[in-house]
Short mmCIF file of C-alpha atoms in Angstrom, two decimals:
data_model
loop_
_atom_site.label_atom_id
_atom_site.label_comp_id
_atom_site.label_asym_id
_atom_site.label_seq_id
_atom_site.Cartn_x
_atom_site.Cartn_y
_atom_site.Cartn_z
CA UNK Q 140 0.00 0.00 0.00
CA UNK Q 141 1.38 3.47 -0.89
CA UNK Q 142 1.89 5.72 2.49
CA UNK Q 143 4.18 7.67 3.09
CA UNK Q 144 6.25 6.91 6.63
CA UNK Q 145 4.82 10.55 8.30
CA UNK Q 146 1.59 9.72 8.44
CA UNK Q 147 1.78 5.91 8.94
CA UNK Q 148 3.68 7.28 12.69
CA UNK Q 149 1.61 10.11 13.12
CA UNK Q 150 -1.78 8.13 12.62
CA UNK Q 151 -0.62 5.28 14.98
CA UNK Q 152 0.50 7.53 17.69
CA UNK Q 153 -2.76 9.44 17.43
CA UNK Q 154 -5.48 6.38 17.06
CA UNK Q 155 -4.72 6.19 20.28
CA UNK Q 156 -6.78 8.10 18.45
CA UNK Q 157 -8.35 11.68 17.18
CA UNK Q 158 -10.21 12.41 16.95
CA UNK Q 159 -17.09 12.28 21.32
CA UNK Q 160 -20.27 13.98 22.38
CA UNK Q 161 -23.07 14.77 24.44
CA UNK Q 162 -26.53 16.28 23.83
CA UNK Q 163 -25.85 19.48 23.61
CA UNK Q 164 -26.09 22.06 21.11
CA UNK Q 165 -22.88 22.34 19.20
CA UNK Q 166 -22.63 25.95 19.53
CA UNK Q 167 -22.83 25.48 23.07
CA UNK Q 168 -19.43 25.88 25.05
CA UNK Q 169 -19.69 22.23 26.50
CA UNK Q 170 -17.67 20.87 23.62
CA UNK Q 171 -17.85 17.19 22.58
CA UNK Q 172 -15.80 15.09 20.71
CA UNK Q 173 -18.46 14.50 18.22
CA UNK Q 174 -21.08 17.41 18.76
CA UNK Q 175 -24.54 16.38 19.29
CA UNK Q 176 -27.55 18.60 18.58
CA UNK Q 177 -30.34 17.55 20.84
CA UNK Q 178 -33.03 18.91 18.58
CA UNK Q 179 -34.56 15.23 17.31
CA UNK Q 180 -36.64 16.95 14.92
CA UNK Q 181 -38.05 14.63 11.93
CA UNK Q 182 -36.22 13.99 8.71
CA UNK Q 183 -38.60 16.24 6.64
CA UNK Q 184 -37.24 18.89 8.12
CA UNK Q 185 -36.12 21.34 5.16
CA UNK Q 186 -33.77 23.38 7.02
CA UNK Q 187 -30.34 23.62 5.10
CA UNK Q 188 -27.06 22.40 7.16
CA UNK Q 189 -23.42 22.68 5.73
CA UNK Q 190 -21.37 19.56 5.91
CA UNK Q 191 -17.87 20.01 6.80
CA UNK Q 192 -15.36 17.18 7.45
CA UNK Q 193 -11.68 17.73 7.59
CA UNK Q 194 -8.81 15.22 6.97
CA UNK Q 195 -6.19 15.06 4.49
CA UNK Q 196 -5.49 14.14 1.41
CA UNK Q 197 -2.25 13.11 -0.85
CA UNK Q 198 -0.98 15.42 -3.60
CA UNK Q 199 1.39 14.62 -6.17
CA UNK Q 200 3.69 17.16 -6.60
CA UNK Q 201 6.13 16.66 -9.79
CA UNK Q 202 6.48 13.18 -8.24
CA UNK Q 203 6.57 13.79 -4.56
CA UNK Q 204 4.00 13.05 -2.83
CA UNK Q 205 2.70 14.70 0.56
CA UNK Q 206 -0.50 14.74 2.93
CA UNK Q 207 -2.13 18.13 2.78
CA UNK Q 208 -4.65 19.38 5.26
CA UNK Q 209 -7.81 20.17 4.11
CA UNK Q 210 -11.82 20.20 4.94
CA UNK Q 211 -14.34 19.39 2.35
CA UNK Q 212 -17.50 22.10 2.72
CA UNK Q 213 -20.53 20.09 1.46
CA UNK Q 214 -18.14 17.72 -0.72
CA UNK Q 215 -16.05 21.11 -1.88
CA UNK Q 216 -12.53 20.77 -0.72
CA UNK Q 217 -10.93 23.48 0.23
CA UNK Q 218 -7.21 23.57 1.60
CA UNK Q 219 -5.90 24.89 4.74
CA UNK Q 220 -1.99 24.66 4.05
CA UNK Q 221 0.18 24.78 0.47
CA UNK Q 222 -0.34 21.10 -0.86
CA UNK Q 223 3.30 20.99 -1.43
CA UNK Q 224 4.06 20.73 2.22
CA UNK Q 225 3.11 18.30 4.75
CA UNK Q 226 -0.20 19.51 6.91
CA UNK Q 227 -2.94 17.24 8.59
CA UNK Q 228 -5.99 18.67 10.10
CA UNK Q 229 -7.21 16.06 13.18
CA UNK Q 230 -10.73 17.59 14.56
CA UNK Q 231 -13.03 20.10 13.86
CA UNK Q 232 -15.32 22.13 16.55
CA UNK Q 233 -18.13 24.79 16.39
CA UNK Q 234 -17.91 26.81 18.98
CA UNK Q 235 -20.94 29.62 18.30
CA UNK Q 236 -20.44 31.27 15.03
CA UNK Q 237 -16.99 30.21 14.30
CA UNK Q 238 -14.92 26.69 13.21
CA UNK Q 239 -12.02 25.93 15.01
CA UNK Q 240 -9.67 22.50 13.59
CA UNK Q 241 -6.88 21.25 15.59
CA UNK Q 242 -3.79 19.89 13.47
CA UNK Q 243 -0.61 20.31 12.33
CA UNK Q 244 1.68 22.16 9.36
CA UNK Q 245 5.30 21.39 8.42
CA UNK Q 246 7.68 24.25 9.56
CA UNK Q 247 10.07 24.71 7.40
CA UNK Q 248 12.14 27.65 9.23
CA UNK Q 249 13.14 24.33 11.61
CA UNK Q 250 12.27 21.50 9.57
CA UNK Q 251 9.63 20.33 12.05
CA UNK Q 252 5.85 19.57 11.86
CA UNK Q 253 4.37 22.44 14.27
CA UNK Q 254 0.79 21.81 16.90
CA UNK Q 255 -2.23 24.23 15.46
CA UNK Q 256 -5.06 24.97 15.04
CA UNK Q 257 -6.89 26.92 12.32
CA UNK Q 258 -9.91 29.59 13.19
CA UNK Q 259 -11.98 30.41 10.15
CA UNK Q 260 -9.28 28.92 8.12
CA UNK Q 261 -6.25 31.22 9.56
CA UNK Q 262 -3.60 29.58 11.30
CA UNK Q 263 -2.47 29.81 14.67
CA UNK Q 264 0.63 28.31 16.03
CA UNK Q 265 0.16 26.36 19.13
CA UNK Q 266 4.37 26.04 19.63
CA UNK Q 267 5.72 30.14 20.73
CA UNK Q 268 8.69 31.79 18.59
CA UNK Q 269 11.30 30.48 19.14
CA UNK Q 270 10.34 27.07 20.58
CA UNK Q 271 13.01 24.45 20.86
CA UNK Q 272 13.14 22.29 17.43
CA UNK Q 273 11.36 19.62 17.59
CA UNK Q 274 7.75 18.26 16.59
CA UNK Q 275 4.29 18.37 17.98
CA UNK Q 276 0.84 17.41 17.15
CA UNK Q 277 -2.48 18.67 17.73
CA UNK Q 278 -5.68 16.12 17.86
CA UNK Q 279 -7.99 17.66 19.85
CA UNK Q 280 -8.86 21.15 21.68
CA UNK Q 281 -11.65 23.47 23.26
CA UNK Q 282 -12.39 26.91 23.49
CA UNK Q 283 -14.52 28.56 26.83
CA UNK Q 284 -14.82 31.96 24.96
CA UNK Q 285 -11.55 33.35 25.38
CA UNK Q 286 -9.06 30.93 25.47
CA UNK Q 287 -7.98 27.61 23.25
CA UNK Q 288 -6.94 24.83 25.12
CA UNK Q 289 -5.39 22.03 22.48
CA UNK Q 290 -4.11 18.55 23.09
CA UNK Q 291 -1.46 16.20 21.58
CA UNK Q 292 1.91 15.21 21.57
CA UNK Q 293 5.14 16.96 21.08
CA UNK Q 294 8.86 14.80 20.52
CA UNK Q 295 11.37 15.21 23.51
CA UNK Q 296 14.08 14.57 21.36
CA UNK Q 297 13.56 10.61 22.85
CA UNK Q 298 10.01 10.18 23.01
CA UNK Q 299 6.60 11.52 21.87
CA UNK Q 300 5.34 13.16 25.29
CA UNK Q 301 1.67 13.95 26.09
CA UNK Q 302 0.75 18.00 26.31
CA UNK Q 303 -1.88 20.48 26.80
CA UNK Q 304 -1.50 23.74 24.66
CA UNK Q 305 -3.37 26.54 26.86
CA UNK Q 306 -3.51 29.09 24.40
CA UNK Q 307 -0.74 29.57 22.27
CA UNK Q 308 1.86 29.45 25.78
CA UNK Q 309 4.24 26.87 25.77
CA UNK Q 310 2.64 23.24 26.17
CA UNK Q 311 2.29 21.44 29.52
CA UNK Q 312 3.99 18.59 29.71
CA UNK Q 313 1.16 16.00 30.72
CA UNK Q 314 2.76 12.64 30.33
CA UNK Q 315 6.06 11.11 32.08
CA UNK Q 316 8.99 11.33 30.68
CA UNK Q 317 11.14 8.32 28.93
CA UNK Q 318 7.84 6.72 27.73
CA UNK Q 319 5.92 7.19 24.00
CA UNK Q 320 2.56 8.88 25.35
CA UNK Q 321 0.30 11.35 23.64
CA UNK Q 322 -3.24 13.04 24.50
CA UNK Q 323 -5.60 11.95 21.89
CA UNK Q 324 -9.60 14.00 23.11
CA UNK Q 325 -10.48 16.58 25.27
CA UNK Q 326 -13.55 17.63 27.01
CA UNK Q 327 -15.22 20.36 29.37
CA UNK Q 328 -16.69 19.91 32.16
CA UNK Q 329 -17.13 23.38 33.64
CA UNK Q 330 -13.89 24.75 35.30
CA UNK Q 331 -12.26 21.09 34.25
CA UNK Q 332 -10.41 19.68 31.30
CA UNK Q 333 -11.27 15.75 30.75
CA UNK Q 334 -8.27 14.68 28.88
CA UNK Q 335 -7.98 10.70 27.29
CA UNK Q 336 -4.72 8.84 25.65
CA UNK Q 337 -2.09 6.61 26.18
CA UNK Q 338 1.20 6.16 27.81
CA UNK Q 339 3.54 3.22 27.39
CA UNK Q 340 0.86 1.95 25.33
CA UNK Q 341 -1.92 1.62 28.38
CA UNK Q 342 -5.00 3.98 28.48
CA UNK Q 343 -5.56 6.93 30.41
CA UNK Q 344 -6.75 9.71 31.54
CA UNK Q 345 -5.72 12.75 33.39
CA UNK Q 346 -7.76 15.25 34.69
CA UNK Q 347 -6.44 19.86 34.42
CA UNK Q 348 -8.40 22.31 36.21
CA UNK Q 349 -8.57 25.86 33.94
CA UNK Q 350 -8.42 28.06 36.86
CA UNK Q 351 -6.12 26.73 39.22
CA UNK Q 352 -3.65 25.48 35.59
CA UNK Q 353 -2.87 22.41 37.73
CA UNK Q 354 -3.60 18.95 36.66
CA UNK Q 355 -3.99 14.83 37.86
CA UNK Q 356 -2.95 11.95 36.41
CA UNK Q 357 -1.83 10.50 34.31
CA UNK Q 358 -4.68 7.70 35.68
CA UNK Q 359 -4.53 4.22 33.63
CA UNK Q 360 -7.67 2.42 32.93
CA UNK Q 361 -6.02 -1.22 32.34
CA UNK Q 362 -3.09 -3.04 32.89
CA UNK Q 363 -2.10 -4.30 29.43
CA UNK Q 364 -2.27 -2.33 26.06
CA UNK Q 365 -5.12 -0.34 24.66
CA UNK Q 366 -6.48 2.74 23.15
CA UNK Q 367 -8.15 5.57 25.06
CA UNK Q 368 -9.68 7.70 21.89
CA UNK Q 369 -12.28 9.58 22.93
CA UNK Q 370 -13.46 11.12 26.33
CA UNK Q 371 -17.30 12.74 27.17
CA UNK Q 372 -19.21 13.63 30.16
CA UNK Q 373 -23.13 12.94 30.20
CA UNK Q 374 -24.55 13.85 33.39
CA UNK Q 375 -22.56 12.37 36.93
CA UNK Q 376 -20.66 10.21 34.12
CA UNK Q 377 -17.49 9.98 32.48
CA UNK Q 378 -17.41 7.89 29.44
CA UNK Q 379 -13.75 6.91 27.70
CA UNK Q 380 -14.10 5.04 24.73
CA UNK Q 381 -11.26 3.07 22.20
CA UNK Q 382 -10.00 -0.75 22.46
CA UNK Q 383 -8.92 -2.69 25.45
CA UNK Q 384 -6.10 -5.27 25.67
CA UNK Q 385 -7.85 -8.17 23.61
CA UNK Q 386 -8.26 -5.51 20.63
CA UNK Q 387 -12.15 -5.62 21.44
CA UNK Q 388 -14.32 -1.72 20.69
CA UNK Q 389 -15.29 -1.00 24.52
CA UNK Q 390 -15.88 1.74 26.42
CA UNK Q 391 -15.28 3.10 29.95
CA UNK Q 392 -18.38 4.62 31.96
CA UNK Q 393 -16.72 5.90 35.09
CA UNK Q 394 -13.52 3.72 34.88
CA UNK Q 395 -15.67 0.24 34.65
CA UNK Q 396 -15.68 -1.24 30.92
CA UNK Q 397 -18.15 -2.42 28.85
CA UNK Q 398 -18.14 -3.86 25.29
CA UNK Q 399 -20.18 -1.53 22.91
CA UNK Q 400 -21.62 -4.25 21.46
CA UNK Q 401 -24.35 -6.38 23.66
CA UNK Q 402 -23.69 -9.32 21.97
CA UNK Q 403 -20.70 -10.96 20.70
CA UNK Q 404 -17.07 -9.77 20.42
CA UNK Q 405 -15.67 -8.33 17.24
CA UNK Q 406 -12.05 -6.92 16.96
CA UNK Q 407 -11.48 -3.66 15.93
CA UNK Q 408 -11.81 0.38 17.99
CA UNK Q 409 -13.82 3.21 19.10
CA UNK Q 410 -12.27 5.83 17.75
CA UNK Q 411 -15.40 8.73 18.69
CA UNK Q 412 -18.97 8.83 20.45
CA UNK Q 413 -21.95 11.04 21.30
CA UNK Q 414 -24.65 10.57 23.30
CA UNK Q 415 -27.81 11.72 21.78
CA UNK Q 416 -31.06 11.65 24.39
CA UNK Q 417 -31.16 8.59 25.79
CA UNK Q 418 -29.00 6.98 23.56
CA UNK Q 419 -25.03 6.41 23.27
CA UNK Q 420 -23.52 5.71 19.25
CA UNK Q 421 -20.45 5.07 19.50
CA UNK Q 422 -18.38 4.90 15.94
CA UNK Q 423 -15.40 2.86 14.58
CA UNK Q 424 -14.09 -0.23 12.96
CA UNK Q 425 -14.59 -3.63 13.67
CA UNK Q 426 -14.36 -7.01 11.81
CA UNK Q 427 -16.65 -8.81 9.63
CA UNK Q 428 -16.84 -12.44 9.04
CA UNK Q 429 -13.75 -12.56 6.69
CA UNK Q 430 -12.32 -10.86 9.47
CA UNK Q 431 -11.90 -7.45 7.16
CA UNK Q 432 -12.49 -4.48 8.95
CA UNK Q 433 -15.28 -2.37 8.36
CA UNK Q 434 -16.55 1.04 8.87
CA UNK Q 435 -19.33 0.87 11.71
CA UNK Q 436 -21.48 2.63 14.35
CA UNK Q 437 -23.22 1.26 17.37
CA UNK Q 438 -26.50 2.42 18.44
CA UNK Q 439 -27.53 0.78 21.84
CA UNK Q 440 -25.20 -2.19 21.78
CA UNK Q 441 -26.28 -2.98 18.29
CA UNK Q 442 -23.45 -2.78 14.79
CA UNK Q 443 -24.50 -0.67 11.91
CA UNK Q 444 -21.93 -1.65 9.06
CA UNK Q 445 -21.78 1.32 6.83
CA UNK Q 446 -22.67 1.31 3.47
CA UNK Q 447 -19.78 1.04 1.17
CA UNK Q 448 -21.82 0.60 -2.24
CA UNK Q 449 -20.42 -3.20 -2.11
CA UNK Q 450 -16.67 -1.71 -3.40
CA UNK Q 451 -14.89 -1.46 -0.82
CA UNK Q 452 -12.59 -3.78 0.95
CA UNK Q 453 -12.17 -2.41 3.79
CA UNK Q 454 -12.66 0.98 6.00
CA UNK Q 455 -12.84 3.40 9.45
CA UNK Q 456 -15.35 5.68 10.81
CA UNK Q 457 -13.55 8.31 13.26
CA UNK Q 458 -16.10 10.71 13.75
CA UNK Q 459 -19.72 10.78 14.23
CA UNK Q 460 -22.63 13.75 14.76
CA UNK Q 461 -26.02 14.14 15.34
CA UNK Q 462 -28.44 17.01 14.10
CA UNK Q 463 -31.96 16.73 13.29
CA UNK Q 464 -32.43 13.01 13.97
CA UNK Q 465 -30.09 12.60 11.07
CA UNK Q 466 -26.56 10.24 11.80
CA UNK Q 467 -23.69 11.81 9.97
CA UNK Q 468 -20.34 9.82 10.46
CA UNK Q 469 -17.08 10.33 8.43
CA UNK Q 470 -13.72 7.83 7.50
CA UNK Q 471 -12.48 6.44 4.69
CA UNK Q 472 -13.29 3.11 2.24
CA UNK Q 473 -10.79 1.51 -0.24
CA UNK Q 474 -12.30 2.31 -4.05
CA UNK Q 475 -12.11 -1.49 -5.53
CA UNK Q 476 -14.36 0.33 -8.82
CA UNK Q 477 -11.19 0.94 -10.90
CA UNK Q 478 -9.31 -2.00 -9.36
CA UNK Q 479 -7.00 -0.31 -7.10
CA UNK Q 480 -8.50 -1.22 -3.67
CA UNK Q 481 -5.60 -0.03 -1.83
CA UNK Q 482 -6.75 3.13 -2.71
CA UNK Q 483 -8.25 5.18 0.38
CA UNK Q 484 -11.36 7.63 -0.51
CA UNK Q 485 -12.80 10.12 2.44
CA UNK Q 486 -16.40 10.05 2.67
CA UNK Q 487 -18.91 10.87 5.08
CA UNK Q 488 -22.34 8.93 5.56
CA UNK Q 489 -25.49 11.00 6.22
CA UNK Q 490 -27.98 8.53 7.72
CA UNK Q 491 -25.52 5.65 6.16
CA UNK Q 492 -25.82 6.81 2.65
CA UNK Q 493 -22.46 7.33 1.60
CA UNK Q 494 -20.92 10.21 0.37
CA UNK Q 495 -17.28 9.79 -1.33
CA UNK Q 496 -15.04 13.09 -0.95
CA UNK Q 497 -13.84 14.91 -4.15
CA UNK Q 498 -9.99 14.98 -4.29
CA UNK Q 499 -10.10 17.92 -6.81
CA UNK Q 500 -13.50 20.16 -7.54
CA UNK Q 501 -16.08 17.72 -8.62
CA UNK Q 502 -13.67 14.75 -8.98
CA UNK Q 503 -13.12 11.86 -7.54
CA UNK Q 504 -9.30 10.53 -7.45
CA UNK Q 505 -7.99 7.53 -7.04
CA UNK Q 506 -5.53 8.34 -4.13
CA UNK Q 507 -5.23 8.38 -0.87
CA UNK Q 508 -7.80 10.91 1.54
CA UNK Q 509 -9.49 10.23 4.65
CA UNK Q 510 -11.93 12.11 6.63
CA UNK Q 511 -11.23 11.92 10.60
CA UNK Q 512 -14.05 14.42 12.20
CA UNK Q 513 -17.69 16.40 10.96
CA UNK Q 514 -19.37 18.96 12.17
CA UNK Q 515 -22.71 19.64 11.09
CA UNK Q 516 -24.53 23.24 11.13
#
């Protein structure tokens, strides 16, 4: 399969990984890692809403060929970085009338991918001038009206070390040093920052408080190896969600874990979730019976295998969001039309009827692009 070595690190550092959500309205300031909309209005409903997903997507330039950050706008993709430099875009929040995505861009004063985050499509630079030279990664972050708070990982110059990005001040070192660990979601919970990831390869969690800048943790929710993707509060409850040590999709409610699905055990992750009403999706990959993995949701316990049109091999869903009573989720499939089914295409399911991502305006390319979060207004 053609990838390039930057993002085959980057992607299995972060999924961990990030990029989820609760009931509320996604312009509220109680973020979510997939923004829910409680408004469960029917399906006739003709109010517009704008589709955006961001990911990235591979460009050929005179032969060499990088990942370039972009978000697609109601299938239109439009690029946040030059396409002939190295630039991934991770998450994607609404936070009232503007669009904040966490990420990163390739510096090349220093020759090092730099933590950001874009508002409104302009940059901001989560590492100050004149930061020591070395690289960091945004997946995740929150704004409370004044200030961006951004998680991820920056390189110690030995290991990939978990941080908080308070603004654009230097990060705060969250995870220990001489282990590989990295911060993968964030959520609010009034003065407190719910953070979820991994060190040494076990899940965690660590817990910052905004007003006091002091944090605990890091807090493991295992012993062996697993994934901590995706954190949310509902209520008195914390949920974590990703993969525990047997490479089962299960989640966390206040530290105790649970399977998503109520019956059987597939392999495969939970990489986001929402909770919508009464009900919890959660969204991700697991196995079929040829043991391929598959783009999927759970709704109450129970698998929904996206629709993949029957040519696709195999697939993720990272994201998922709720508006309207309408399910939108976002990944990638393989595109087995032309033959090349190592081929990734970024699409987005609305209700799981899928939508494949245009590579250039109104074209669909057989190359590599994924979609890792939505947001839906």
């Amino acid at each position: 399969m053609k990838k390039s070595l930057l993002v085959s690190l980057c992607f299995s550092l972060t999924l961990l990984c990030a990029c989820s959500g609760g009931g509320d309205s996604p312009d509220s300031n109680n973020n979510n890692n997939s923004n829910s909309n409680s408004n469960n209005s029917n399906n006739n409903n003709t109010v517009h809403r704008d589709v955006y997903v961001v990911g990235y997507y591979e460009h050929d330039d005179s032969g060499t060929v990088y990942q370039s950050a972009g978000y697609w706008k109601n299938g239109v993709r439009i690029d946040l970085e030059d396409p002939g430099r190295f630039s991934y875009a991770w998450k994607i929040r609404g936070f009232d009338d503007d669009i904040y995505i966490a990420g990163e861009y390739f510096d090349g004063g220093v020759g090092y991918m730099r933590a950001c985050y874009w508002k409104n499509g302009t940059k901001t630079s989560l590492e100050p001038m004149g930061a020591p030279n070395h690289s960091s990664h945004a997946f995740d972050l929150y704004f409370d009206g004044n200030n961006v708070y951004a998680v991820g990982y920056y390189w110690n110059g030995a290991n990939n070390v978990a941080a908080l990005w308070p603004n654009t001040s230097d990060h705060i070192r969250l995870g220990p040093l001489g282990y590989t660990n990295s911060a993968a979601s964030v959520f609010a919970n009034g003065s407190e920052l719910l953070i979820s990831g991994q060190v040494d390869g076990v899940p965690n969690f660590w817990s910052y408080d905004m007003e006091a800048g002091t944090f605990t943790g890091p807090t493991p929710l295992i012993v062996g190896n697993g994934e901590a993707n995706s954190i949310l509060v509902n209520g008195f409850h914390t949920y974590i969600a990703g993969q525990n040590a047997s490479h089962t999709p299960v989640y966390w409610l206040d530290t105790v874990e649970h399977n998503v699905a109520s019956s059987g055990s597939d392999v495969g992750s939970v990489y986001g979730m929402v909770v919508n009403g009464d009900n919890t999706y959660f969204v991700g990959t697991a196995s079929n019976a040829l043991n391929t993995l598959k783009p999927v949701y759970w709704e109450g316990g129970v698998k929904t295998v996206l629709d993949t049109g029957g040519d696709s091999i195999y697939g993720r869903a990272y994201d998922i969001y709720i508006i309207d009573g309408d399910i939108y989720t976002t990944g990638y499939c393989t595109d087995e039309i032309t033959g090349w089914n190592s081929y990734e295409q970024a699409a987005y399911w609305k209700n799981n009827i899928e939508n494949k991502l245009t590579l250039i305006t109104g074209v669909l390319v057989n190359d590599y692009a994924r979609g890792y979060s939505i947001f839906v207004k």
